[in-house]
Amino acid sequence: MKLTILGCYAATPRTLTNPTSQVLEIKNRLFLIDCGEGTQVQLRKNKIKFSKINHIFISHLHGDHLYGLIGTISTFSLLGRTTDLHIYGPKGIKELILLQLKLTESWTTYNLFFHELESKESEVIFEDNRVIVKTIPLKHRVYTNGYLFQEKPGERKLNVEAAQHYDIHTAYYQKIKNGGNVTLDDGTVIENEKLSFDPIPAMSYAFCSDTVYNEDVIPIIENADVLYHESTFLETEAQLAQKTLHSTAKEAATIALKANVKHLVLGHYSTRYDGIERFKEEAQEIFPNVLLGDDGLSFEF
């Protein structure tokens, strides 16, 4: 699983920082999460192929998470895209994008599918044979969701030596990989655990965009391998975090600790601060495994 941070600063774009956008590579799937201004440029800088992105997840309709979307959609057409593109986001995102396409007469060269979200409960919004994606309802100034990406368990690994020991025909090998037992000609049942090894553990990634401190997310993201949680402010500005419905680095770490995640990635830093190292220092007082997100950084788990 690989996470590439395209942008992770709050609100206003600057010459050296970008608003929220990131790419998650999981089980050979590439998902674009949020699409602030400059996302196209950041995709190119990080050598991510536009053609591999078939699903875009937007957390909410604030500009620093959305304003790069129309440009990205249009550029896909300029590049001759024909593959379907699916966009997941709050109700209203379809109207917003289609109006821009209509007024600029920039209709896409590919099918564009919108999956508009309204539920305030966690729900499955995408699933294929490798990955499942659920919403993480958040509390912000507008309707907002985070997203939980979960790998589906892979096949079990065949214990060839054991299979040969029991003289099991190769025709049964796929059944064994799928977790099935094997019945020998004499009626003896060989349990799958004797014929295979556990698959590589499935991984999960939780993306918690703009939100006030909210323990309601804990049951949804519990035991995730990686949690990205917004940390707009330091504790010195905790009152401002409450007022704007954002979180501090300490609060993000507290969620990580209570949810028993393995790694915490911080981001969405306010640009009022001189640097971001203090965010890590503050979070590590609560939770040890803290990574500082920053534009252009990639993390492999």
PDB file of C-alpha atoms in Angstrom:
ATOM      1  CA  MET A   1       0.000   0.000   0.000  1.00  0.00           C
ATOM      2  CA  LYS A   2       1.412   3.362  -1.043  1.00  0.00           C
ATOM      3  CA  LEU A   3       0.209   6.839  -0.105  1.00  0.00           C
ATOM      4  CA  THR A   4       1.368   9.882  -2.077  1.00  0.00           C
ATOM      5  CA  ILE A   5       0.610  13.289  -0.612  1.00  0.00           C
ATOM      6  CA  LEU A   6      -0.035  15.793  -3.409  1.00  0.00           C
ATOM      7  CA  GLY A   7      -1.096  18.567  -1.050  1.00  0.00           C
ATOM      8  CA  CYS A   8      -1.793  18.745   2.674  1.00  0.00           C
ATOM      9  CA  TYR A   9      -2.077  22.370   3.747  1.00  0.00           C
ATOM     10  CA  ALA A  10      -5.222  24.231   4.758  1.00  0.00           C
ATOM     11  CA  ALA A  11      -7.205  26.666   2.653  1.00  0.00           C
ATOM     12  CA  THR A  12      -4.993  29.067   0.694  1.00  0.00           C
ATOM     13  CA  PRO A  13      -2.526  27.708  -1.895  1.00  0.00           C
ATOM     14  CA  ARG A  14       0.995  29.125  -1.674  1.00  0.00           C
ATOM     15  CA  THR A  15       4.030  28.935  -3.911  1.00  0.00           C
ATOM     16  CA  LEU A  16       5.527  26.064  -1.906  1.00  0.00           C
ATOM     17  CA  THR A  17       2.416  24.364  -0.501  1.00  0.00           C
ATOM     18  CA  ASN A  18      -0.792  22.951  -1.908  1.00  0.00           C
ATOM     19  CA  PRO A  19      -4.300  22.282  -0.568  1.00  0.00           C
ATOM     20  CA  THR A  20      -5.567  18.786   0.099  1.00  0.00           C
ATOM     21  CA  SER A  21      -5.159  16.001  -2.427  1.00  0.00           C
ATOM     22  CA  GLN A  22      -3.575  12.575  -2.277  1.00  0.00           C
ATOM     23  CA  VAL A  23      -3.300   9.318  -4.182  1.00  0.00           C
ATOM     24  CA  LEU A  24      -3.701   5.918  -2.583  1.00  0.00           C
ATOM     25  CA  GLU A  25      -2.354   2.835  -4.355  1.00  0.00           C
ATOM     26  CA  ILE A  26      -3.872  -0.297  -2.852  1.00  0.00           C
ATOM     27  CA  LYS A  27      -4.140  -3.783  -4.378  1.00  0.00           C
ATOM     28  CA  ASN A  28      -3.051  -2.346  -7.751  1.00  0.00           C
ATOM     29  CA  ARG A  29      -5.888   0.187  -7.632  1.00  0.00           C
ATOM     30  CA  LEU A  30      -5.199   3.925  -7.800  1.00  0.00           C
ATOM     31  CA  PHE A  31      -7.625   6.234  -5.974  1.00  0.00           C
ATOM     32  CA  LEU A  32      -7.511  10.045  -5.978  1.00  0.00           C
ATOM     33  CA  ILE A  33      -8.728  11.475  -2.665  1.00  0.00           C
ATOM     34  CA  ASP A  34      -9.789  15.139  -2.664  1.00  0.00           C
ATOM     35  CA  CYS A  35      -8.757  17.488  -5.435  1.00  0.00           C
ATOM     36  CA  GLY A  36      -7.676  20.942  -4.312  1.00  0.00           C
ATOM     37  CA  GLU A  37      -6.235  23.553  -6.670  1.00  0.00           C
ATOM     38  CA  GLY A  38      -3.026  22.451  -8.360  1.00  0.00           C
ATOM     39  CA  THR A  39      -3.788  18.736  -8.219  1.00  0.00           C
ATOM     40  CA  GLN A  40      -3.046  18.256 -11.925  1.00  0.00           C
ATOM     41  CA  VAL A  41       0.391  19.814 -11.554  1.00  0.00           C
ATOM     42  CA  GLN A  42       1.132  17.727  -8.492  1.00  0.00           C
ATOM     43  CA  LEU A  43       0.086  14.547 -10.305  1.00  0.00           C
ATOM     44  CA  ARG A  44       2.606  15.362 -13.028  1.00  0.00           C
ATOM     45  CA  LYS A  45       5.349  16.275 -10.558  1.00  0.00           C
ATOM     46  CA  ASN A  46       4.888  12.943  -8.819  1.00  0.00           C
ATOM     47  CA  LYS A  47       4.783  11.059 -12.147  1.00  0.00           C
ATOM     48  CA  ILE A  48       1.335   9.577 -11.512  1.00  0.00           C
ATOM     49  CA  LYS A  49      -0.411   8.530 -14.715  1.00  0.00           C
ATOM     50  CA  PHE A  50      -3.767  10.215 -15.171  1.00  0.00           C
ATOM     51  CA  SER A  51      -5.081   7.199 -17.059  1.00  0.00           C
ATOM     52  CA  LYS A  52      -4.770   4.956 -14.003  1.00  0.00           C
ATOM     53  CA  ILE A  53      -7.194   7.069 -11.971  1.00  0.00           C
ATOM     54  CA  ASN A  54     -10.743   5.770 -12.424  1.00  0.00           C
ATOM     55  CA  HIS A  55     -12.230   6.739  -9.053  1.00  0.00           C
ATOM     56  CA  ILE A  56     -12.108  10.126  -7.292  1.00  0.00           C
ATOM     57  CA  PHE A  57     -13.343  10.611  -3.729  1.00  0.00           C
ATOM     58  CA  ILE A  58     -14.241  14.133  -2.553  1.00  0.00           C
ATOM     59  CA  SER A  59     -14.729  14.649   1.181  1.00  0.00           C
ATOM     60  CA  HIS A  60     -16.712  17.888   1.089  1.00  0.00           C
ATOM     61  CA  LEU A  61     -17.502  20.890  -1.064  1.00  0.00           C
ATOM     62  CA  HIS A  62     -15.043  23.409   0.364  1.00  0.00           C
ATOM     63  CA  GLY A  63     -12.766  24.843  -2.294  1.00  0.00           C
ATOM     64  CA  ASP A  64      -9.455  23.658  -0.904  1.00  0.00           C
ATOM     65  CA  HIS A  65     -10.675  20.080  -1.368  1.00  0.00           C
ATOM     66  CA  LEU A  66     -12.559  20.548  -4.643  1.00  0.00           C
ATOM     67  CA  TYR A  67     -11.457  23.413  -6.877  1.00  0.00           C
ATOM     68  CA  GLY A  68      -8.974  21.288  -8.793  1.00  0.00           C
ATOM     69  CA  LEU A  69     -11.627  18.783  -9.853  1.00  0.00           C
ATOM     70  CA  ILE A  70     -13.080  20.567 -12.895  1.00  0.00           C
ATOM     71  CA  GLY A  71      -9.593  21.126 -14.265  1.00  0.00           C
ATOM     72  CA  THR A  72      -8.655  17.501 -13.737  1.00  0.00           C
ATOM     73  CA  ILE A  73     -11.831  16.307 -15.461  1.00  0.00           C
ATOM     74  CA  SER A  74     -11.209  18.634 -18.402  1.00  0.00           C
ATOM     75  CA  THR A  75      -7.565  17.653 -18.747  1.00  0.00           C
ATOM     76  CA  PHE A  76      -8.542  13.986 -18.909  1.00  0.00           C
ATOM     77  CA  SER A  77     -10.585  14.883 -22.019  1.00  0.00           C
ATOM     78  CA  LEU A  78      -7.739  16.894 -23.554  1.00  0.00           C
ATOM     79  CA  LEU A  79      -5.576  13.793 -23.192  1.00  0.00           C
ATOM     80  CA  GLY A  80      -8.148  11.732 -25.127  1.00  0.00           C
ATOM     81  CA  ARG A  81      -9.438   9.683 -22.241  1.00  0.00           C
ATOM     82  CA  THR A  82     -12.157   7.129 -23.076  1.00  0.00           C
ATOM     83  CA  THR A  83     -12.283   5.139 -19.820  1.00  0.00           C
ATOM     84  CA  ASP A  84     -15.186   5.752 -17.444  1.00  0.00           C
ATOM     85  CA  LEU A  85     -14.521   8.042 -14.463  1.00  0.00           C
ATOM     86  CA  HIS A  86     -16.430   7.689 -11.184  1.00  0.00           C
ATOM     87  CA  ILE A  87     -16.697  10.587  -8.723  1.00  0.00           C
ATOM     88  CA  TYR A  88     -17.909  10.117  -5.145  1.00  0.00           C
ATOM     89  CA  GLY A  89     -18.877  13.132  -3.081  1.00  0.00           C
ATOM     90  CA  PRO A  90     -21.619  15.088  -1.309  1.00  0.00           C
ATOM     91  CA  LYS A  91     -24.947  15.756  -2.981  1.00  0.00           C
ATOM     92  CA  GLY A  92     -24.542  18.826  -5.187  1.00  0.00           C
ATOM     93  CA  ILE A  93     -21.208  17.823  -6.701  1.00  0.00           C
ATOM     94  CA  LYS A  94     -22.881  16.649  -9.920  1.00  0.00           C
ATOM     95  CA  GLU A  95     -24.706  19.943 -10.418  1.00  0.00           C
ATOM     96  CA  LEU A  96     -21.545  21.893  -9.654  1.00  0.00           C
ATOM     97  CA  ILE A  97     -19.381  20.051 -12.185  1.00  0.00           C
ATOM     98  CA  LEU A  98     -21.979  19.717 -14.956  1.00  0.00           C
ATOM     99  CA  LEU A  99     -22.746  23.445 -14.839  1.00  0.00           C
ATOM    100  CA  GLN A 100     -19.080  24.244 -15.398  1.00  0.00           C
ATOM    101  CA  LEU A 101     -18.833  21.752 -18.241  1.00  0.00           C
ATOM    102  CA  LYS A 102     -22.010  23.163 -19.806  1.00  0.00           C
ATOM    103  CA  LEU A 103     -21.042  26.839 -19.630  1.00  0.00           C
ATOM    104  CA  THR A 104     -17.549  26.178 -20.951  1.00  0.00           C
ATOM    105  CA  GLU A 105     -18.817  23.722 -23.602  1.00  0.00           C
ATOM    106  CA  SER A 106     -16.215  21.232 -22.394  1.00  0.00           C
ATOM    107  CA  TRP A 107     -18.140  17.971 -22.405  1.00  0.00           C
ATOM    108  CA  THR A 108     -15.994  14.967 -21.615  1.00  0.00           C
ATOM    109  CA  THR A 109     -14.766  12.411 -24.134  1.00  0.00           C
ATOM    110  CA  TYR A 110     -15.583   9.669 -21.616  1.00  0.00           C
ATOM    111  CA  ASN A 111     -18.495   8.632 -19.415  1.00  0.00           C
ATOM    112  CA  LEU A 112     -18.672  10.542 -16.148  1.00  0.00           C
ATOM    113  CA  PHE A 113     -20.530   8.890 -13.269  1.00  0.00           C
ATOM    114  CA  PHE A 114     -21.433  10.727 -10.059  1.00  0.00           C
ATOM    115  CA  HIS A 115     -22.149   8.896  -6.815  1.00  0.00           C
ATOM    116  CA  GLU A 116     -23.689  11.535  -4.570  1.00  0.00           C
ATOM    117  CA  LEU A 117     -23.661  10.956  -0.826  1.00  0.00           C
ATOM    118  CA  GLU A 118     -26.213  12.083   1.755  1.00  0.00           C
ATOM    119  CA  SER A 119     -26.163   9.476   4.520  1.00  0.00           C
ATOM    120  CA  LYS A 120     -24.902  10.444   7.952  1.00  0.00           C
ATOM    121  CA  GLU A 121     -24.168   6.784   8.681  1.00  0.00           C
ATOM    122  CA  SER A 122     -21.153   4.839   7.417  1.00  0.00           C
ATOM    123  CA  GLU A 123     -21.952   2.997   4.188  1.00  0.00           C
ATOM    124  CA  VAL A 124     -20.184   0.974   1.509  1.00  0.00           C
ATOM    125  CA  ILE A 125     -19.864   3.089  -1.637  1.00  0.00           C
ATOM    126  CA  PHE A 126     -17.410   1.037  -3.715  1.00  0.00           C
ATOM    127  CA  GLU A 127     -16.508  -2.617  -3.890  1.00  0.00           C
ATOM    128  CA  ASP A 128     -14.760  -4.874  -6.356  1.00  0.00           C
ATOM    129  CA  ASN A 129     -12.893  -8.161  -6.014  1.00  0.00           C
ATOM    130  CA  ARG A 130      -9.898  -6.483  -4.349  1.00  0.00           C
ATOM    131  CA  VAL A 131     -10.978  -3.400  -2.401  1.00  0.00           C
ATOM    132  CA  ILE A 132     -13.949  -2.123  -0.416  1.00  0.00           C
ATOM    133  CA  VAL A 133     -14.514   1.566   0.407  1.00  0.00           C
ATOM    134  CA  LYS A 134     -16.733   2.880   3.212  1.00  0.00           C
ATOM    135  CA  THR A 135     -17.616   6.404   4.266  1.00  0.00           C
ATOM    136  CA  ILE A 136     -16.504   7.860   7.595  1.00  0.00           C
ATOM    137  CA  PRO A 137     -19.084  10.513   8.621  1.00  0.00           C
ATOM    138  CA  LEU A 138     -17.281  13.579   9.970  1.00  0.00           C
ATOM    139  CA  LYS A 139     -18.349  16.787  11.724  1.00  0.00           C
ATOM    140  CA  HIS A 140     -17.442  19.961   9.869  1.00  0.00           C
ATOM    141  CA  ARG A 141     -19.167  23.161   8.783  1.00  0.00           C
ATOM    142  CA  VAL A 142     -20.687  21.408   5.748  1.00  0.00           C
ATOM    143  CA  TYR A 143     -21.622  17.787   5.077  1.00  0.00           C
ATOM    144  CA  THR A 144     -18.321  15.877   5.113  1.00  0.00           C
ATOM    145  CA  ASN A 145     -17.118  12.282   4.822  1.00  0.00           C
ATOM    146  CA  GLY A 146     -13.806  10.607   5.304  1.00  0.00           C
ATOM    147  CA  TYR A 147     -13.148   7.304   3.547  1.00  0.00           C
ATOM    148  CA  LEU A 148     -11.975   3.891   4.735  1.00  0.00           C
ATOM    149  CA  PHE A 149     -10.175   1.789   2.111  1.00  0.00           C
ATOM    150  CA  GLN A 150      -9.854  -1.901   2.946  1.00  0.00           C
ATOM    151  CA  GLU A 151      -8.084  -4.639   1.054  1.00  0.00           C
ATOM    152  CA  LYS A 152     -10.010  -7.860   0.687  1.00  0.00           C
ATOM    153  CA  PRO A 153      -8.106 -10.914   1.948  1.00  0.00           C
ATOM    154  CA  GLY A 154      -6.074 -12.595  -0.759  1.00  0.00           C
ATOM    155  CA  GLU A 155      -5.832 -16.275  -1.568  1.00  0.00           C
ATOM    156  CA  ARG A 156      -4.238 -18.631   0.909  1.00  0.00           C
ATOM    157  CA  LYS A 157      -0.762 -19.814  -0.055  1.00  0.00           C
ATOM    158  CA  LEU A 158      -0.560 -23.440  -1.130  1.00  0.00           C
ATOM    159  CA  ASN A 159       1.675 -25.692   0.953  1.00  0.00           C
ATOM    160  CA  VAL A 160       2.985 -27.706  -1.980  1.00  0.00           C
ATOM    161  CA  GLU A 161       4.956 -30.098   0.209  1.00  0.00           C
ATOM    162  CA  ALA A 162       1.853 -30.973   2.254  1.00  0.00           C
ATOM    163  CA  ALA A 163      -0.293 -31.385  -0.850  1.00  0.00           C
ATOM    164  CA  GLN A 164       2.242 -33.794  -2.328  1.00  0.00           C
ATOM    165  CA  HIS A 165       2.488 -35.659   0.979  1.00  0.00           C
ATOM    166  CA  TYR A 166      -1.245 -36.397   0.860  1.00  0.00           C
ATOM    167  CA  ASP A 167      -0.989 -37.138  -2.881  1.00  0.00           C
ATOM    168  CA  ILE A 168      -3.564 -34.477  -3.704  1.00  0.00           C
ATOM    169  CA  HIS A 169      -4.117 -33.906  -7.403  1.00  0.00           C
ATOM    170  CA  THR A 170      -3.263 -30.458  -8.800  1.00  0.00           C
ATOM    171  CA  ALA A 171      -6.902 -30.066  -9.814  1.00  0.00           C
ATOM    172  CA  TYR A 172      -7.666 -29.321  -6.141  1.00  0.00           C
ATOM    173  CA  TYR A 173      -4.973 -26.663  -5.722  1.00  0.00           C
ATOM    174  CA  GLN A 174      -7.240 -23.703  -6.473  1.00  0.00           C
ATOM    175  CA  LYS A 175      -9.852 -25.033  -4.052  1.00  0.00           C
ATOM    176  CA  ILE A 176      -7.165 -25.154  -1.375  1.00  0.00           C
ATOM    177  CA  LYS A 177      -6.081 -21.578  -2.139  1.00  0.00           C
ATOM    178  CA  ASN A 178      -9.714 -20.539  -1.785  1.00  0.00           C
ATOM    179  CA  GLY A 179      -9.791 -22.011   1.726  1.00  0.00           C
ATOM    180  CA  GLY A 180     -11.502 -25.332   1.015  1.00  0.00           C
ATOM    181  CA  ASN A 181     -10.833 -28.709   2.605  1.00  0.00           C
ATOM    182  CA  VAL A 182     -10.012 -31.769   0.491  1.00  0.00           C
ATOM    183  CA  THR A 183     -11.619 -35.219   0.797  1.00  0.00           C
ATOM    184  CA  LEU A 184      -9.349 -38.095  -0.166  1.00  0.00           C
ATOM    185  CA  ASP A 185     -10.531 -41.195  -2.063  1.00  0.00           C
ATOM    186  CA  ASP A 186     -10.786 -43.150   1.211  1.00  0.00           C
ATOM    187  CA  GLY A 187     -13.087 -40.492   2.692  1.00  0.00           C
ATOM    188  CA  THR A 188     -10.468 -38.818   4.879  1.00  0.00           C
ATOM    189  CA  VAL A 189     -10.968 -35.047   5.099  1.00  0.00           C
ATOM    190  CA  ILE A 190      -7.780 -32.998   5.088  1.00  0.00           C
ATOM    191  CA  GLU A 191      -8.360 -29.632   6.767  1.00  0.00           C
ATOM    192  CA  ASN A 192      -7.276 -26.588   4.800  1.00  0.00           C
ATOM    193  CA  GLU A 193      -4.922 -25.454   7.573  1.00  0.00           C
ATOM    194  CA  LYS A 194      -2.763 -28.503   6.862  1.00  0.00           C
ATOM    195  CA  LEU A 195      -2.584 -27.709   3.156  1.00  0.00           C
ATOM    196  CA  SER A 196      -2.066 -23.962   3.053  1.00  0.00           C
ATOM    197  CA  PHE A 197      -0.573 -20.958   4.769  1.00  0.00           C
ATOM    198  CA  ASP A 198      -2.364 -17.779   5.809  1.00  0.00           C
ATOM    199  CA  PRO A 199      -2.471 -15.070   3.123  1.00  0.00           C
ATOM    200  CA  ILE A 200      -0.624 -11.794   3.516  1.00  0.00           C
ATOM    201  CA  PRO A 201      -2.693  -9.756   6.003  1.00  0.00           C
ATOM    202  CA  ALA A 202      -5.118  -7.363   4.326  1.00  0.00           C
ATOM    203  CA  MET A 203      -4.336  -3.673   4.910  1.00  0.00           C
ATOM    204  CA  SER A 204      -6.563  -0.662   5.478  1.00  0.00           C
ATOM    205  CA  TYR A 205      -6.279   3.108   5.146  1.00  0.00           C
ATOM    206  CA  ALA A 206      -8.544   5.658   6.837  1.00  0.00           C
ATOM    207  CA  PHE A 207      -8.730   9.204   5.479  1.00  0.00           C
ATOM    208  CA  CYS A 208     -10.265  11.694   7.915  1.00  0.00           C
ATOM    209  CA  SER A 209     -10.603  15.054   6.240  1.00  0.00           C
ATOM    210  CA  ASP A 210     -11.779  18.284   7.885  1.00  0.00           C
ATOM    211  CA  THR A 211     -13.500  17.540  11.200  1.00  0.00           C
ATOM    212  CA  VAL A 212     -13.783  18.661  14.776  1.00  0.00           C
ATOM    213  CA  TYR A 213     -12.598  16.102  17.353  1.00  0.00           C
ATOM    214  CA  ASN A 214     -15.130  13.301  16.940  1.00  0.00           C
ATOM    215  CA  GLU A 215     -14.906   9.951  18.720  1.00  0.00           C
ATOM    216  CA  ASP A 216     -17.801   8.607  16.622  1.00  0.00           C
ATOM    217  CA  VAL A 217     -15.246   7.652  13.966  1.00  0.00           C
ATOM    218  CA  ILE A 218     -13.371   5.273  16.280  1.00  0.00           C
ATOM    219  CA  PRO A 219     -15.506   2.134  15.715  1.00  0.00           C
ATOM    220  CA  ILE A 220     -15.268   2.651  11.940  1.00  0.00           C
ATOM    221  CA  ILE A 221     -11.501   3.098  11.724  1.00  0.00           C
ATOM    222  CA  GLU A 222     -10.539   0.774  14.577  1.00  0.00           C
ATOM    223  CA  ASN A 223      -7.301  -1.189  13.967  1.00  0.00           C
ATOM    224  CA  ALA A 224      -6.621   0.524  10.626  1.00  0.00           C
ATOM    225  CA  ASP A 225      -3.040   0.171   9.433  1.00  0.00           C
ATOM    226  CA  VAL A 226      -2.818   3.866   8.559  1.00  0.00           C
ATOM    227  CA  LEU A 227      -4.900   6.863   9.611  1.00  0.00           C
ATOM    228  CA  TYR A 228      -4.605  10.241   7.922  1.00  0.00           C
ATOM    229  CA  HIS A 229      -6.227  12.776  10.221  1.00  0.00           C
ATOM    230  CA  GLU A 230      -6.429  16.502   9.740  1.00  0.00           C
ATOM    231  CA  SER A 231      -4.427  18.532  12.259  1.00  0.00           C
ATOM    232  CA  THR A 232      -5.078  22.116  11.270  1.00  0.00           C
ATOM    233  CA  PHE A 233      -3.995  23.638  14.572  1.00  0.00           C
ATOM    234  CA  LEU A 234      -1.696  23.168  17.531  1.00  0.00           C
ATOM    235  CA  GLU A 235      -3.145  23.064  21.045  1.00  0.00           C
ATOM    236  CA  THR A 236      -2.308  26.748  21.510  1.00  0.00           C
ATOM    237  CA  GLU A 237      -5.132  27.430  19.035  1.00  0.00           C
ATOM    238  CA  ALA A 238      -7.536  24.796  20.380  1.00  0.00           C
ATOM    239  CA  GLN A 239     -10.318  27.358  20.778  1.00  0.00           C
ATOM    240  CA  LEU A 240      -9.973  28.279  17.118  1.00  0.00           C
ATOM    241  CA  ALA A 241     -10.183  24.595  16.195  1.00  0.00           C
ATOM    242  CA  GLN A 242     -13.485  24.338  18.059  1.00  0.00           C
ATOM    243  CA  LYS A 243     -14.826  27.491  16.416  1.00  0.00           C
ATOM    244  CA  THR A 244     -13.961  26.400  12.867  1.00  0.00           C
ATOM    245  CA  LEU A 245     -14.733  22.689  13.456  1.00  0.00           C
ATOM    246  CA  HIS A 246     -11.182  21.526  12.872  1.00  0.00           C
ATOM    247  CA  SER A 247      -8.783  19.392  14.941  1.00  0.00           C
ATOM    248  CA  THR A 248      -5.459  19.884  16.660  1.00  0.00           C
ATOM    249  CA  ALA A 249      -2.466  17.562  16.317  1.00  0.00           C
ATOM    250  CA  LYS A 250      -3.060  16.367  19.882  1.00  0.00           C
ATOM    251  CA  GLU A 251      -6.676  15.542  19.093  1.00  0.00           C
ATOM    252  CA  ALA A 252      -5.680  13.633  15.940  1.00  0.00           C
ATOM    253  CA  ALA A 253      -3.227  11.612  18.024  1.00  0.00           C
ATOM    254  CA  THR A 254      -5.891  10.899  20.617  1.00  0.00           C
ATOM    255  CA  ILE A 255      -8.187   9.471  17.938  1.00  0.00           C
ATOM    256  CA  ALA A 256      -5.292   7.347  16.637  1.00  0.00           C
ATOM    257  CA  LEU A 257      -4.575   6.017  20.118  1.00  0.00           C
ATOM    258  CA  LYS A 258      -8.189   5.204  20.955  1.00  0.00           C
ATOM    259  CA  ALA A 259      -8.760   3.566  17.549  1.00  0.00           C
ATOM    260  CA  ASN A 260      -5.611   1.435  17.955  1.00  0.00           C
ATOM    261  CA  VAL A 261      -4.293   2.265  14.489  1.00  0.00           C
ATOM    262  CA  LYS A 262      -0.718   1.409  13.566  1.00  0.00           C
ATOM    263  CA  HIS A 263       0.403   4.677  11.952  1.00  0.00           C
ATOM    264  CA  LEU A 264      -0.870   8.262  12.050  1.00  0.00           C
ATOM    265  CA  VAL A 265      -0.216  10.667   9.171  1.00  0.00           C
ATOM    266  CA  LEU A 266      -0.837  14.342   9.938  1.00  0.00           C
ATOM    267  CA  GLY A 267      -1.908  17.002   7.457  1.00  0.00           C
ATOM    268  CA  HIS A 268      -4.118  19.999   6.606  1.00  0.00           C
ATOM    269  CA  TYR A 269      -1.803  22.321   8.521  1.00  0.00           C
ATOM    270  CA  SER A 270      -2.772  25.939   8.974  1.00  0.00           C
ATOM    271  CA  THR A 271      -0.341  28.197   7.132  1.00  0.00           C
ATOM    272  CA  ARG A 272      -0.103  30.487  10.178  1.00  0.00           C
ATOM    273  CA  TYR A 273       2.785  28.389  11.520  1.00  0.00           C
ATOM    274  CA  ASP A 274       6.435  28.754  10.530  1.00  0.00           C
ATOM    275  CA  GLY A 275       6.958  25.002  10.174  1.00  0.00           C
ATOM    276  CA  ILE A 276       5.247  21.681  10.741  1.00  0.00           C
ATOM    277  CA  GLU A 277       7.690  19.851  13.033  1.00  0.00           C
ATOM    278  CA  ARG A 278       5.786  21.019  16.124  1.00  0.00           C
ATOM    279  CA  PHE A 279       2.714  19.121  14.917  1.00  0.00           C
ATOM    280  CA  LYS A 280       4.659  15.878  15.145  1.00  0.00           C
ATOM    281  CA  GLU A 281       6.111  16.750  18.535  1.00  0.00           C
ATOM    282  CA  GLU A 282       2.680  17.527  19.932  1.00  0.00           C
ATOM    283  CA  ALA A 283       1.083  14.364  18.500  1.00  0.00           C
ATOM    284  CA  GLN A 284       3.878  12.105  19.740  1.00  0.00           C
ATOM    285  CA  GLU A 285       3.111  13.101  23.317  1.00  0.00           C
ATOM    286  CA  ILE A 286      -0.030  10.999  22.849  1.00  0.00           C
ATOM    287  CA  PHE A 287       0.710   8.524  20.054  1.00  0.00           C
ATOM    288  CA  PRO A 288       4.218   7.328  19.077  1.00  0.00           C
ATOM    289  CA  ASN A 289       3.939   6.318  15.404  1.00  0.00           C
ATOM    290  CA  VAL A 290       3.446   9.724  13.807  1.00  0.00           C
ATOM    291  CA  LEU A 291       4.355  10.662  10.238  1.00  0.00           C
ATOM    292  CA  LEU A 292       4.281  14.232   8.958  1.00  0.00           C
ATOM    293  CA  GLY A 293       2.491  14.481   5.652  1.00  0.00           C
ATOM    294  CA  ASP A 294       4.000  17.005   3.272  1.00  0.00           C
ATOM    295  CA  ASP A 295       3.584  17.851  -0.378  1.00  0.00           C
ATOM    296  CA  GLY A 296       5.333  15.329  -2.612  1.00  0.00           C
ATOM    297  CA  LEU A 297       6.038  12.780   0.109  1.00  0.00           C
ATOM    298  CA  SER A 298       5.199   9.106  -0.423  1.00  0.00           C
ATOM    299  CA  PHE A 299       4.805   6.481   2.261  1.00  0.00           C
ATOM    300  CA  GLU A 300       4.828   2.727   1.652  1.00  0.00           C
ATOM    301  CA  PHE A 301       3.266   0.399   4.186  1.00  0.00           C
TER     302      PHE A 301
END
